[in-house]
PDB file of C-alpha atoms in Angstrom:
ATOM      1  CA  UNK A 255      -8.539 -69.772 -17.402  1.00 65.00           C
ATOM      2  CA  UNK A 256      -6.311 -67.427 -19.425  1.00 67.00           C
ATOM      3  CA  UNK A 257      -2.841 -68.180 -18.043  1.00 86.00           C
ATOM      4  CA  UNK A 258      -1.021 -65.284 -19.719  1.00 89.00           C
ATOM      5  CA  UNK A 259      -2.103 -61.684 -20.264  1.00 92.00           C
ATOM      6  CA  UNK A 260       0.175 -59.427 -22.322  1.00 89.00           C
ATOM      7  CA  UNK A 261       3.227 -61.431 -21.261  1.00 92.00           C
ATOM      8  CA  UNK A 262       2.289 -61.686 -17.572  1.00 94.00           C
ATOM      9  CA  UNK A 263       1.826 -65.313 -16.567  1.00 94.00           C
ATOM     10  CA  UNK A 264      -0.104 -67.071 -13.819  1.00 95.00           C
ATOM     11  CA  UNK A 265       1.698 -69.897 -11.998  1.00 95.00           C
ATOM     12  CA  UNK A 266       1.097 -73.570 -12.664  1.00 89.00           C
ATOM     13  CA  UNK A 267       0.732 -76.332 -10.105  1.00 94.00           C
ATOM     14  CA  UNK A 268      -1.596 -77.992  -7.632  1.00 96.00           C
ATOM     15  CA  UNK A 269      -1.835 -75.042  -5.247  1.00 97.00           C
ATOM     16  CA  UNK A 270      -2.761 -72.519  -7.929  1.00 96.00           C
ATOM     17  CA  UNK A 271      -5.192 -74.879  -9.635  1.00 96.00           C
ATOM     18  CA  UNK A 272      -6.883 -75.790  -6.332  1.00 97.00           C
ATOM     19  CA  UNK A 273      -7.234 -72.169  -5.235  1.00 97.00           C
ATOM     20  CA  UNK A 274      -8.680 -71.258  -8.595  1.00 96.00           C
ATOM     21  CA  UNK A 275     -11.160 -74.119  -8.389  1.00 97.00           C
ATOM     22  CA  UNK A 276     -12.363 -73.007  -4.943  1.00 97.00           C
ATOM     23  CA  UNK A 277     -12.682 -69.396  -6.091  1.00 98.00           C
ATOM     24  CA  UNK A 278     -14.666 -70.431  -9.149  1.00 97.00           C
ATOM     25  CA  UNK A 279     -16.967 -72.624  -7.054  1.00 98.00           C
ATOM     26  CA  UNK A 280     -17.868 -70.068  -4.390  1.00 98.00           C
ATOM     27  CA  UNK A 281     -17.524 -66.652  -6.041  1.00 98.00           C
ATOM     28  CA  UNK A 282     -19.865 -65.375  -8.707  1.00 98.00           C
ATOM     29  CA  UNK A 283     -18.259 -64.651 -12.051  1.00 98.00           C
ATOM     30  CA  UNK A 284     -17.687 -60.943 -11.400  1.00 98.00           C
ATOM     31  CA  UNK A 285     -15.883 -61.633  -8.114  1.00 98.00           C
ATOM     32  CA  UNK A 286     -13.960 -64.526  -9.670  1.00 98.00           C
ATOM     33  CA  UNK A 287     -12.726 -62.273 -12.473  1.00 97.00           C
ATOM     34  CA  UNK A 288     -11.765 -59.599  -9.916  1.00 98.00           C
ATOM     35  CA  UNK A 289      -9.639 -62.118  -8.037  1.00 98.00           C
ATOM     36  CA  UNK A 290      -7.740 -63.028 -11.199  1.00 97.00           C
ATOM     37  CA  UNK A 291      -7.345 -59.417 -12.338  1.00 98.00           C
ATOM     38  CA  UNK A 292      -5.937 -58.606  -8.894  1.00 98.00           C
ATOM     39  CA  UNK A 293      -3.194 -61.191  -9.388  1.00 98.00           C
ATOM     40  CA  UNK A 294      -2.347 -60.025 -12.904  1.00 98.00           C
ATOM     41  CA  UNK A 295      -2.253 -56.344 -11.906  1.00 98.00           C
ATOM     42  CA  UNK A 296       0.084 -57.152  -9.029  1.00 98.00           C
ATOM     43  CA  UNK A 297       2.329 -59.380 -11.129  1.00 98.00           C
ATOM     44  CA  UNK A 298       2.505 -56.772 -13.910  1.00 98.00           C
ATOM     45  CA  UNK A 299       3.452 -54.065 -11.409  1.00 98.00           C
ATOM     46  CA  UNK A 300       6.255 -56.284 -10.122  1.00 98.00           C
ATOM     47  CA  UNK A 301       7.519 -57.062 -13.612  1.00 96.00           C
ATOM     48  CA  UNK A 302       7.869 -53.405 -14.611  1.00 95.00           C
ATOM     49  CA  UNK A 303       9.939 -52.804 -11.462  1.00 96.00           C
ATOM     50  CA  UNK A 304      12.071 -55.924 -11.645  1.00 97.00           C
ATOM     51  CA  UNK A 305      10.616 -57.009  -8.297  1.00 97.00           C
ATOM     52  CA  UNK A 306      11.104 -60.656  -7.328  1.00 97.00           C
ATOM     53  CA  UNK A 307       8.092 -62.303  -5.692  1.00 98.00           C
ATOM     54  CA  UNK A 308       6.537 -65.668  -4.891  1.00 98.00           C
ATOM     55  CA  UNK A 309       4.006 -66.080  -7.699  1.00 98.00           C
ATOM     56  CA  UNK A 310       2.320 -69.119  -6.162  1.00 98.00           C
ATOM     57  CA  UNK A 311       1.798 -67.382  -2.819  1.00 98.00           C
ATOM     58  CA  UNK A 312       0.426 -64.271  -4.492  1.00 98.00           C
ATOM     59  CA  UNK A 313      -1.862 -66.225  -6.807  1.00 98.00           C
ATOM     60  CA  UNK A 314      -3.338 -68.401  -4.065  1.00 98.00           C
ATOM     61  CA  UNK A 315      -3.909 -65.369  -1.840  1.00 98.00           C
ATOM     62  CA  UNK A 316      -5.477 -63.390  -4.677  1.00 98.00           C
ATOM     63  CA  UNK A 317      -7.813 -66.275  -5.522  1.00 98.00           C
ATOM     64  CA  UNK A 318      -9.000 -66.531  -1.905  1.00 98.00           C
ATOM     65  CA  UNK A 319      -8.824 -62.918  -0.731  1.00 98.00           C
ATOM     66  CA  UNK A 320     -12.513 -61.999  -1.120  1.00 98.00           C
ATOM     67  CA  UNK A 321     -14.203 -65.331  -0.482  1.00 98.00           C
ATOM     68  CA  UNK A 322     -15.299 -64.162   2.967  1.00 98.00           C
ATOM     69  CA  UNK A 323     -17.603 -61.754   1.125  1.00 98.00           C
ATOM     70  CA  UNK A 324     -19.575 -64.765  -0.134  1.00 98.00           C
ATOM     71  CA  UNK A 325     -22.430 -66.361   1.834  1.00 96.00           C
ATOM     72  CA  UNK A 326     -20.561 -69.610   2.449  1.00 97.00           C
ATOM     73  CA  UNK A 327     -17.653 -67.925   4.244  1.00 98.00           C
ATOM     74  CA  UNK A 328     -19.068 -64.637   5.538  1.00 98.00           C
ATOM     75  CA  UNK A 329     -18.426 -64.034   9.238  1.00 97.00           C
ATOM     76  CA  UNK A 330     -20.879 -61.999  11.285  1.00 92.00           C
ATOM     77  CA  UNK A 331     -18.160 -61.046  13.755  1.00 94.00           C
ATOM     78  CA  UNK A 332     -14.811 -60.893  11.941  1.00 98.00           C
ATOM     79  CA  UNK A 333     -13.968 -58.317   9.260  1.00 98.00           C
ATOM     80  CA  UNK A 334     -14.056 -60.091   5.911  1.00 98.00           C
ATOM     81  CA  UNK A 335     -10.297 -59.835   5.381  1.00 98.00           C
ATOM     82  CA  UNK A 336      -9.636 -61.512   8.731  1.00 98.00           C
ATOM     83  CA  UNK A 337     -12.169 -64.250   8.015  1.00 98.00           C
ATOM     84  CA  UNK A 338     -10.578 -64.633   4.582  1.00 98.00           C
ATOM     85  CA  UNK A 339      -7.172 -64.989   6.183  1.00 98.00           C
ATOM     86  CA  UNK A 340      -8.461 -67.793   8.382  1.00 98.00           C
ATOM     87  CA  UNK A 341      -9.983 -69.468   5.331  1.00 98.00           C
ATOM     88  CA  UNK A 342      -6.604 -69.281   3.598  1.00 98.00           C
ATOM     89  CA  UNK A 343      -4.879 -70.911   6.574  1.00 98.00           C
ATOM     90  CA  UNK A 344      -7.336 -73.831   6.469  1.00 98.00           C
ATOM     91  CA  UNK A 345      -7.166 -74.149   2.676  1.00 98.00           C
ATOM     92  CA  UNK A 346      -3.381 -74.158   2.568  1.00 98.00           C
ATOM     93  CA  UNK A 347      -3.218 -76.696   5.412  1.00 98.00           C
ATOM     94  CA  UNK A 348      -5.027 -79.014   3.023  1.00 96.00           C
ATOM     95  CA  UNK A 349      -2.269 -78.384   0.502  1.00 96.00           C
ATOM     96  CA  UNK A 350       0.299 -79.442   3.077  1.00 97.00           C
ATOM     97  CA  UNK A 351       1.899 -76.010   3.338  1.00 98.00           C
ATOM     98  CA  UNK A 352       4.031 -75.515   6.458  1.00 98.00           C
ATOM     99  CA  UNK A 353       2.677 -73.226   9.175  1.00 98.00           C
ATOM    100  CA  UNK A 354       4.896 -70.286   8.210  1.00 98.00           C
ATOM    101  CA  UNK A 355       3.703 -70.325   4.605  1.00 98.00           C
ATOM    102  CA  UNK A 356       0.076 -70.741   5.691  1.00 98.00           C
ATOM    103  CA  UNK A 357       0.513 -67.693   7.926  1.00 98.00           C
ATOM    104  CA  UNK A 358       1.906 -65.750   4.990  1.00 98.00           C
ATOM    105  CA  UNK A 359      -1.172 -66.458   2.860  1.00 98.00           C
ATOM    106  CA  UNK A 360      -3.384 -65.245   5.699  1.00 98.00           C
ATOM    107  CA  UNK A 361      -1.182 -62.182   6.194  1.00 98.00           C
ATOM    108  CA  UNK A 362      -1.452 -61.129   2.546  1.00 98.00           C
ATOM    109  CA  UNK A 363      -5.228 -61.274   2.710  1.00 98.00           C
ATOM    110  CA  UNK A 364      -5.478 -59.310   5.951  1.00 98.00           C
ATOM    111  CA  UNK A 365      -2.963 -56.682   4.842  1.00 98.00           C
ATOM    112  CA  UNK A 366      -4.701 -55.972   1.540  1.00 98.00           C
ATOM    113  CA  UNK A 367      -7.166 -53.922   3.623  1.00 98.00           C
ATOM    114  CA  UNK A 368      -4.508 -52.156   5.685  1.00 97.00           C
ATOM    115  CA  UNK A 369      -1.980 -49.349   5.117  1.00 96.00           C
ATOM    116  CA  UNK A 370       0.456 -49.676   2.219  1.00 96.00           C
ATOM    117  CA  UNK A 371       3.220 -52.219   2.758  1.00 97.00           C
ATOM    118  CA  UNK A 372       6.827 -51.547   1.754  1.00 97.00           C
ATOM    119  CA  UNK A 373       7.521 -53.838  -1.236  1.00 96.00           C
ATOM    120  CA  UNK A 374      11.151 -54.174  -0.163  1.00 95.00           C
ATOM    121  CA  UNK A 375       9.969 -55.722   3.120  1.00 96.00           C
ATOM    122  CA  UNK A 376       7.001 -57.763   1.890  1.00 98.00           C
ATOM    123  CA  UNK A 377       6.606 -57.791  -1.897  1.00 98.00           C
ATOM    124  CA  UNK A 378       3.660 -60.208  -2.058  1.00 98.00           C
ATOM    125  CA  UNK A 379       1.515 -58.198   0.359  1.00 98.00           C
ATOM    126  CA  UNK A 380       2.271 -55.005  -1.515  1.00 98.00           C
ATOM    127  CA  UNK A 381       1.434 -56.648  -4.836  1.00 98.00           C
ATOM    128  CA  UNK A 382      -1.962 -57.808  -3.585  1.00 98.00           C
ATOM    129  CA  UNK A 383      -2.615 -54.270  -2.342  1.00 98.00           C
ATOM    130  CA  UNK A 384      -1.613 -52.816  -5.703  1.00 98.00           C
ATOM    131  CA  UNK A 385      -3.684 -55.317  -7.646  1.00 98.00           C
ATOM    132  CA  UNK A 386      -6.853 -54.975  -5.611  1.00 98.00           C
ATOM    133  CA  UNK A 387      -6.634 -51.180  -5.426  1.00 98.00           C
ATOM    134  CA  UNK A 388      -6.212 -50.811  -9.163  1.00 98.00           C
ATOM    135  CA  UNK A 389      -9.050 -53.171  -9.923  1.00 98.00           C
ATOM    136  CA  UNK A 390     -11.529 -51.887  -7.343  1.00 98.00           C
ATOM    137  CA  UNK A 391     -11.063 -48.119  -7.306  1.00 97.00           C
ATOM    138  CA  UNK A 392      -8.665 -47.455 -10.180  1.00 97.00           C
ATOM    139  CA  UNK A 393      -5.900 -46.351  -7.806  1.00 96.00           C
ATOM    140  CA  UNK A 394      -2.551 -46.348  -9.588  1.00 96.00           C
ATOM    141  CA  UNK A 395      -3.929 -47.325 -12.991  1.00 97.00           C
ATOM    142  CA  UNK A 396      -1.579 -44.859 -14.673  1.00 95.00           C
ATOM    143  CA  UNK A 397       1.286 -47.189 -13.721  1.00 95.00           C
ATOM    144  CA  UNK A 398       0.042 -49.801 -16.194  1.00 97.00           C
ATOM    145  CA  UNK A 399       0.419 -49.942 -19.958  1.00 95.00           C
ATOM    146  CA  UNK A 400      -3.063 -49.314 -21.435  1.00 95.00           C
ATOM    147  CA  UNK A 401      -2.503 -52.267 -23.769  1.00 95.00           C
ATOM    148  CA  UNK A 402      -2.018 -54.534 -20.768  1.00 96.00           C
ATOM    149  CA  UNK A 403      -5.074 -53.116 -18.994  1.00 97.00           C
ATOM    150  CA  UNK A 404      -7.227 -53.572 -22.082  1.00 96.00           C
ATOM    151  CA  UNK A 405      -6.023 -57.137 -22.581  1.00 96.00           C
ATOM    152  CA  UNK A 406      -6.702 -57.962 -18.937  1.00 96.00           C
ATOM    153  CA  UNK A 407     -10.269 -56.660 -18.952  1.00 97.00           C
ATOM    154  CA  UNK A 408     -10.896 -58.433 -22.261  1.00 96.00           C
ATOM    155  CA  UNK A 409      -9.664 -61.714 -20.775  1.00 95.00           C
ATOM    156  CA  UNK A 410     -11.626 -61.206 -17.548  1.00 96.00           C
ATOM    157  CA  UNK A 411     -14.572 -58.838 -18.148  1.00 97.00           C
ATOM    158  CA  UNK A 412     -15.908 -56.786 -15.258  1.00 97.00           C
ATOM    159  CA  UNK A 413     -19.562 -57.847 -15.547  1.00 97.00           C
ATOM    160  CA  UNK A 414     -20.891 -55.018 -13.365  1.00 96.00           C
ATOM    161  CA  UNK A 415     -18.245 -55.666 -10.728  1.00 98.00           C
ATOM    162  CA  UNK A 416     -18.074 -52.153  -9.214  1.00 98.00           C
ATOM    163  CA  UNK A 417     -21.729 -51.823  -8.252  1.00 97.00           C
ATOM    164  CA  UNK A 418     -21.818 -55.351  -6.870  1.00 97.00           C
ATOM    165  CA  UNK A 419     -18.639 -54.824  -4.847  1.00 98.00           C
ATOM    166  CA  UNK A 420     -19.828 -51.539  -3.362  1.00 98.00           C
ATOM    167  CA  UNK A 421     -23.019 -53.334  -2.331  1.00 98.00           C
ATOM    168  CA  UNK A 422     -20.989 -56.061  -0.626  1.00 98.00           C
ATOM    169  CA  UNK A 423     -18.927 -53.491   1.280  1.00 98.00           C
ATOM    170  CA  UNK A 424     -22.018 -51.575   2.373  1.00 98.00           C
ATOM    171  CA  UNK A 425     -23.429 -54.813   3.730  1.00 97.00           C
ATOM    172  CA  UNK A 426     -20.202 -55.459   5.648  1.00 98.00           C
ATOM    173  CA  UNK A 427     -20.235 -51.903   6.997  1.00 97.00           C
ATOM    174  CA  UNK A 428     -23.810 -52.184   8.207  1.00 97.00           C
ATOM    175  CA  UNK A 429     -23.167 -55.406  10.109  1.00 97.00           C
ATOM    176  CA  UNK A 430     -19.591 -54.669  11.266  1.00 97.00           C
ATOM    177  CA  UNK A 431     -19.369 -50.898  11.822  1.00 97.00           C
ATOM    178  CA  UNK A 432     -15.813 -51.005  13.187  1.00 97.00           C
ATOM    179  CA  UNK A 433     -14.287 -52.821  10.199  1.00 98.00           C
ATOM    180  CA  UNK A 434     -12.038 -51.395   7.479  1.00 98.00           C
ATOM    181  CA  UNK A 435     -14.796 -51.765   4.897  1.00 98.00           C
ATOM    182  CA  UNK A 436     -17.028 -49.528   7.013  1.00 98.00           C
ATOM    183  CA  UNK A 437     -14.374 -46.818   7.077  1.00 97.00           C
ATOM    184  CA  UNK A 438     -14.095 -46.961   3.294  1.00 98.00           C
ATOM    185  CA  UNK A 439     -17.866 -46.825   2.817  1.00 98.00           C
ATOM    186  CA  UNK A 440     -18.071 -43.792   5.109  1.00 98.00           C
ATOM    187  CA  UNK A 441     -15.647 -41.894   2.892  1.00 97.00           C
ATOM    188  CA  UNK A 442     -15.199 -41.257  -0.812  1.00 97.00           C
ATOM    189  CA  UNK A 443     -14.407 -44.859  -1.708  1.00 98.00           C
ATOM    190  CA  UNK A 444     -17.846 -45.848  -3.121  1.00 98.00           C
ATOM    191  CA  UNK A 445     -17.767 -42.959  -5.600  1.00 97.00           C
ATOM    192  CA  UNK A 446     -14.222 -43.781  -6.672  1.00 97.00           C
ATOM    193  CA  UNK A 447     -15.042 -47.463  -7.114  1.00 98.00           C
ATOM    194  CA  UNK A 448     -18.101 -46.714  -9.237  1.00 97.00           C
ATOM    195  CA  UNK A 449     -16.099 -44.179 -11.287  1.00 97.00           C
ATOM    196  CA  UNK A 450     -13.192 -46.580 -11.897  1.00 97.00           C
ATOM    197  CA  UNK A 451     -12.144 -46.095 -15.574  1.00 96.00           C
ATOM    198  CA  UNK A 452     -12.013 -49.881 -15.928  1.00 97.00           C
ATOM    199  CA  UNK A 453     -15.803 -49.916 -15.738  1.00 94.00           C
ATOM    200  CA  UNK A 454     -15.877 -48.257 -19.179  1.00 87.00           C
ATOM    201  CA  UNK A 455     -14.104 -51.144 -20.933  1.00 82.00           C
TER     202      UNK A 455
END
């Protein structure tokens, strides 16, 4: 794992290392790289704004946030972000996190598919939203230094991520027509994801 990208660092410690190990085991390489890029985008956004945040909480949540899109953790009833939140609660219980912190990890994962969160109220949730939006659809990419973006995609290549991710969302939409992914698929989101400038790196 590259622990620093253009001056933006990932956290050390048992929680981060364990979450990364689980992500690497269950996600394919494209989804694994997306999870890491999501953390680094969020952390970089915070750094440019002088925003204080819990790096461990953000990193663990970023590592786990899409695992419910994988066969091992896919739910046929719950939206993937809600299933992912439950997975995070179980995973962090194994780390010995207290209930409030476990709930926070789940909350970050659920909220990354909801309306924008005020960073003054909940910086970690907003950072996961920023990171995933930039990496998936290119939303807000102009807020990042191109040198940072280039270094990030070099460290964690996309490997055909956009097409694969759109396919995963279409599958979710077909099986769970009332979920947030279905609403995105019904709109302009697939085109924006496939046209993400990051796909040209």
